Amino acid sequence: MATILNIETSTDVCSVCLSHDGEMKFHDADYKGRNHATVLGGFVKNALDYAKMCEMKLDAVAVSIGPGSYTGLRIGLSEAKGLCFGLDIPLIGVNTLKLLSVAVMFSKNIGPDDYFVPMIDARRMEVFTAVYDLALNEVMPNQAMILDENSFADLLESRKLHFMGNGADKASDLIKSQNAEFTLGIRPNASDMIALSEKAFRENDFLDLAYSTPNYIKKFHTTTPKKNVLGCQPTK
């Protein structure tokens, strides 16, 4: 009967969920945009206060590990690591694309041979995506993909694909197969992490607190500006 704090900050929604024995006990979320650094600490405090009030001892912290927003992922992982270090409890990493699949997994129109295709917007016509079967086994690995009208054409010839996530919103304008089912408006949320974090806890599937990093898929690049705002060359 594990008590797990789930943290999701991979896109424009920031959310926290406290689960106990696989059931959601507390949930808070901000849907206004990228205010993660401002609101996350308060959400976590409220969740911990609720756990204390209910005499629930936290057993682990789970965090959405990516892919997604570089800044959002770093904020979430940093908060999760700090809690785990302070409380001496394990850290669980949840794949963001898998948790998107969970959000539509129990829809009535899912067939036994259907696949899930979660998508996270990576700007322009690029998305972070993967393909999973109904057991969330990986059919196509996590990757960055530039969308066009022929994306997933081979798979769509033989089975129905269920697309979800903010990347699927723009894919729906390109992919017109009758086997393409789009569930629009779905965003990663901590409430959809519960089954995945519980499974990881049961299997002792924990991250290394010291060395774990977000799954960016693409390298995170920083550049040094040639001139600062005053027009001066930076000094070395």
Short mmCIF file of C-alpha atoms in Angstrom, two decimals:
data_model
loop_
_atom_site.label_atom_id
_atom_site.label_comp_id
_atom_site.label_asym_id
_atom_site.label_seq_id
_atom_site.Cartn_x
_atom_site.Cartn_y
_atom_site.Cartn_z
CA MET A 1 0.00 0.00 0.00
CA ALA A 2 2.38 2.67 -1.25
CA THR A 3 1.85 6.40 -0.91
CA ILE A 4 3.39 8.18 -3.91
CA LEU A 5 3.65 11.84 -4.82
CA ASN A 6 3.36 12.24 -8.61
CA ILE A 7 4.76 15.38 -10.29
CA GLU A 8 4.10 16.35 -13.93
CA THR A 9 5.73 19.42 -15.52
CA SER A 10 6.61 18.31 -19.05
CA THR A 11 4.32 20.68 -20.99
CA ASP A 12 2.27 23.81 -20.28
CA VAL A 13 0.27 22.09 -17.51
CA CYS A 14 1.82 21.79 -14.04
CA SER A 15 0.18 19.17 -11.85
CA VAL A 16 0.72 17.20 -8.64
CA CYS A 17 -1.14 14.11 -7.48
CA LEU A 18 -0.92 12.13 -4.25
CA SER A 19 -1.87 8.47 -4.60
CA HIS A 20 -2.33 5.81 -1.93
CA ASP A 21 -2.67 2.15 -2.84
CA GLY A 22 -3.32 3.10 -6.46
CA GLU A 23 -6.07 5.61 -5.68
CA MET A 24 -5.88 9.38 -6.09
CA LYS A 25 -6.16 11.18 -2.76
CA PHE A 26 -5.10 14.72 -3.69
CA HIS A 27 -4.70 16.59 -6.98
CA ASP A 28 -3.81 20.13 -7.93
CA ALA A 29 -3.01 21.61 -11.34
CA ASP A 30 -2.31 24.87 -13.11
CA TYR A 31 -3.51 25.11 -16.72
CA LYS A 32 -2.65 28.76 -17.36
CA GLY A 33 0.76 28.25 -18.95
CA ARG A 34 4.35 27.89 -17.95
CA ASN A 35 4.14 28.97 -14.31
CA HIS A 36 5.77 25.77 -13.08
CA ALA A 37 8.56 27.40 -11.07
CA THR A 38 5.99 29.61 -9.33
CA VAL A 39 3.24 27.11 -8.50
CA LEU A 40 4.94 23.72 -8.11
CA GLY A 41 6.32 24.29 -4.63
CA GLY A 42 2.90 25.28 -3.32
CA PHE A 43 1.24 22.26 -4.91
CA VAL A 44 3.81 19.94 -3.33
CA LYS A 45 3.40 21.55 0.10
CA ASN A 46 -0.37 21.17 -0.09
CA ALA A 47 -0.02 17.50 -1.05
CA LEU A 48 2.41 16.82 1.80
CA ASP A 49 0.15 18.65 4.26
CA TYR A 50 -2.75 16.47 3.13
CA ALA A 51 -0.66 13.32 3.56
CA LYS A 52 0.33 14.40 7.07
CA MET A 53 -3.28 15.19 7.98
CA CYS A 54 -4.32 11.71 6.81
CA GLU A 55 -1.34 10.09 8.57
CA MET A 56 0.06 8.79 5.29
CA LYS A 57 3.83 8.34 5.10
CA LEU A 58 5.31 9.13 1.70
CA ASP A 59 7.01 6.06 0.18
CA ALA A 60 8.30 7.51 -3.11
CA VAL A 61 8.18 10.47 -5.47
CA ALA A 62 7.39 9.95 -9.15
CA VAL A 63 8.18 12.54 -11.79
CA SER A 64 7.42 12.76 -15.48
CA ILE A 65 10.89 12.31 -16.98
CA GLY A 66 10.20 13.37 -20.56
CA PRO A 67 10.22 14.00 -23.38
CA GLY A 68 8.81 17.50 -23.20
CA SER A 69 9.76 21.06 -22.35
CA TYR A 70 13.43 21.37 -21.40
CA THR A 71 12.70 23.90 -18.67
CA GLY A 72 9.61 22.13 -17.36
CA LEU A 73 11.36 18.78 -17.10
CA ARG A 74 14.27 20.29 -15.18
CA ILE A 75 11.94 22.04 -12.74
CA GLY A 76 10.00 18.85 -12.02
CA LEU A 77 13.04 16.62 -11.65
CA SER A 78 14.83 19.11 -9.40
CA GLU A 79 11.81 19.32 -7.08
CA ALA A 80 11.44 15.53 -7.01
CA LYS A 81 15.12 14.93 -6.29
CA GLY A 82 15.10 17.45 -3.45
CA LEU A 83 12.16 15.69 -1.81
CA CYS A 84 13.73 12.26 -2.19
CA PHE A 85 17.05 13.40 -0.76
CA GLY A 86 15.36 15.13 2.16
CA LEU A 87 12.99 12.27 3.00
CA ASP A 88 15.38 9.44 2.06
CA ILE A 89 12.85 7.81 -0.27
CA PRO A 90 13.21 6.47 -3.84
CA LEU A 91 12.65 8.39 -7.07
CA ILE A 92 10.50 7.01 -9.89
CA GLY A 93 10.72 8.23 -13.48
CA VAL A 94 7.58 8.03 -15.62
CA ASN A 95 7.82 8.31 -19.40
CA THR A 96 5.67 11.24 -20.52
CA LEU A 97 4.54 9.54 -23.72
CA LYS A 98 3.39 6.46 -21.81
CA LEU A 99 1.33 8.51 -19.39
CA LEU A 100 -0.38 10.21 -22.35
CA SER A 101 -1.37 6.76 -23.58
CA VAL A 102 -2.86 5.93 -20.18
CA ALA A 103 -5.12 8.98 -20.51
CA VAL A 104 -7.07 7.31 -23.35
CA MET A 105 -6.40 3.65 -22.57
CA PHE A 106 -9.84 2.93 -21.18
CA SER A 107 -11.85 4.55 -23.95
CA LYS A 108 -14.70 2.39 -25.21
CA ASN A 109 -13.50 2.44 -28.82
CA ILE A 110 -10.09 0.80 -28.20
CA GLY A 111 -9.73 -2.47 -30.12
CA PRO A 112 -7.45 -5.38 -29.10
CA ASP A 113 -5.04 -4.78 -31.98
CA ASP A 114 -4.99 -0.98 -31.77
CA TYR A 115 -1.87 1.05 -31.03
CA PHE A 116 -1.37 4.27 -29.07
CA VAL A 117 0.58 7.15 -30.65
CA PRO A 118 1.21 9.87 -28.05
CA MET A 119 2.64 13.13 -29.38
CA ILE A 120 4.21 16.13 -27.68
CA ASP A 121 4.64 19.32 -29.69
CA ALA A 122 8.33 20.07 -30.37
CA ARG A 123 7.60 23.25 -32.39
CA ARG A 124 6.96 23.79 -36.07
CA MET A 125 5.96 20.42 -37.57
CA GLU A 126 8.12 18.34 -35.24
CA VAL A 127 6.81 16.16 -32.41
CA PHE A 128 8.18 13.81 -29.80
CA THR A 129 6.39 10.53 -30.30
CA ALA A 130 6.39 6.75 -29.90
CA VAL A 131 4.05 3.84 -30.58
CA TYR A 132 2.75 1.46 -27.88
CA ASP A 133 0.49 -1.56 -27.90
CA LEU A 134 -2.34 -2.01 -25.39
CA ALA A 135 0.07 -3.38 -22.77
CA LEU A 136 2.29 -0.29 -23.28
CA ASN A 137 5.00 -2.38 -24.88
CA GLU A 138 7.11 -0.21 -27.17
CA VAL A 139 6.36 -0.78 -30.88
CA MET A 140 8.28 2.29 -32.05
CA PRO A 141 10.86 3.89 -29.72
CA ASN A 142 10.69 7.44 -28.40
CA GLN A 143 11.93 9.81 -31.08
CA ALA A 144 11.64 13.26 -32.61
CA MET A 145 9.67 13.20 -35.88
CA ILE A 146 8.84 15.80 -38.50
CA LEU A 147 5.22 15.22 -39.48
CA ASP A 148 3.88 14.96 -43.01
CA GLU A 149 0.87 13.36 -44.67
CA ASN A 150 2.67 9.99 -44.90
CA SER A 151 3.59 9.73 -41.22
CA PHE A 152 2.65 6.28 -39.82
CA ALA A 153 1.24 5.26 -43.21
CA ASP A 154 2.56 1.69 -42.95
CA LEU A 155 0.97 1.06 -39.56
CA LEU A 156 -2.29 2.72 -40.58
CA GLU A 157 -2.72 0.22 -43.42
CA SER A 158 -3.25 -2.64 -40.98
CA ARG A 159 -4.68 -1.25 -37.72
CA LYS A 160 -6.24 1.67 -35.94
CA LEU A 161 -3.89 4.17 -34.31
CA HIS A 162 -5.03 6.38 -31.45
CA PHE A 163 -3.27 9.76 -31.45
CA MET A 164 -3.24 12.03 -28.38
CA GLY A 165 -1.27 14.92 -26.89
CA ASN A 166 -0.69 18.49 -28.05
CA GLY A 167 1.37 17.21 -30.99
CA ALA A 168 -1.61 15.20 -32.19
CA ASP A 169 -3.61 18.42 -32.48
CA LYS A 170 -1.52 19.49 -35.47
CA ALA A 171 -1.09 15.94 -36.80
CA SER A 172 -4.85 15.77 -37.28
CA ASP A 173 -4.55 18.34 -40.08
CA LEU A 174 -2.13 16.08 -41.99
CA ILE A 175 -3.03 12.45 -41.32
CA LYS A 176 -6.36 11.63 -42.96
CA SER A 177 -6.52 7.82 -42.79
CA GLN A 178 -9.79 6.25 -41.63
CA ASN A 179 -7.70 4.23 -39.17
CA ALA A 180 -6.41 7.39 -37.47
CA GLU A 181 -8.36 8.23 -34.31
CA PHE A 182 -7.55 11.59 -32.71
CA THR A 183 -8.35 12.47 -29.11
CA LEU A 184 -7.67 16.20 -29.01
CA GLY A 185 -7.06 18.36 -25.97
CA ILE A 186 -5.20 15.69 -23.98
CA ARG A 187 -2.24 16.98 -21.95
CA PRO A 188 0.10 15.11 -19.59
CA ASN A 189 -1.32 15.18 -16.07
CA ALA A 190 -0.09 13.76 -12.77
CA SER A 191 -3.42 12.00 -12.28
CA ASP A 192 -2.56 9.71 -15.21
CA MET A 193 0.78 8.72 -13.64
CA ILE A 194 -0.70 6.63 -10.82
CA ALA A 195 -0.81 3.20 -12.49
CA LEU A 196 2.68 3.65 -13.95
CA SER A 197 4.28 4.88 -10.72
CA GLU A 198 2.59 2.13 -8.69
CA LYS A 199 3.91 -0.51 -11.10
CA ALA A 200 7.43 0.93 -10.90
CA PHE A 201 7.27 0.95 -7.10
CA ARG A 202 6.17 -2.70 -6.93
CA GLU A 203 9.01 -3.67 -9.26
CA ASN A 204 11.62 -1.54 -7.43
CA ASP A 205 12.21 0.34 -10.68
CA PHE A 206 13.86 3.47 -9.29
CA LEU A 207 16.10 6.18 -10.72
CA ASP A 208 19.58 7.01 -9.52
CA LEU A 209 19.13 10.16 -7.44
CA ALA A 210 22.58 11.50 -8.24
CA TYR A 211 22.82 10.82 -11.96
CA SER A 212 19.29 10.70 -13.39
CA THR A 213 18.50 13.31 -16.05
CA PRO A 214 15.40 14.12 -18.13
CA ASN A 215 14.76 12.25 -21.35
CA TYR A 216 15.08 15.21 -23.69
CA ILE A 217 15.42 13.00 -26.84
CA LYS A 218 17.05 15.97 -28.57
CA LYS A 219 20.14 17.58 -27.10
CA PHE A 220 19.55 20.71 -25.06
CA HIS A 221 21.67 23.46 -26.59
CA THR A 222 22.59 26.78 -25.01
CA THR A 223 24.24 29.52 -27.02
CA THR A 224 26.35 32.48 -25.98
CA PRO A 225 25.09 35.70 -27.57
CA LYS A 226 27.60 37.54 -29.74
CA LYS A 227 26.63 40.82 -28.11
CA ASN A 228 24.79 41.72 -24.96
CA VAL A 229 21.88 44.14 -24.74
CA LEU A 230 24.31 47.09 -24.68
CA GLY A 231 25.94 45.95 -27.91
CA CYS A 232 29.18 44.90 -26.19
CA GLN A 233 31.12 41.74 -26.86
CA PRO A 234 31.03 39.32 -23.88
CA THR A 235 34.29 39.03 -21.93
CA LYS A 236 36.01 35.68 -21.38
#
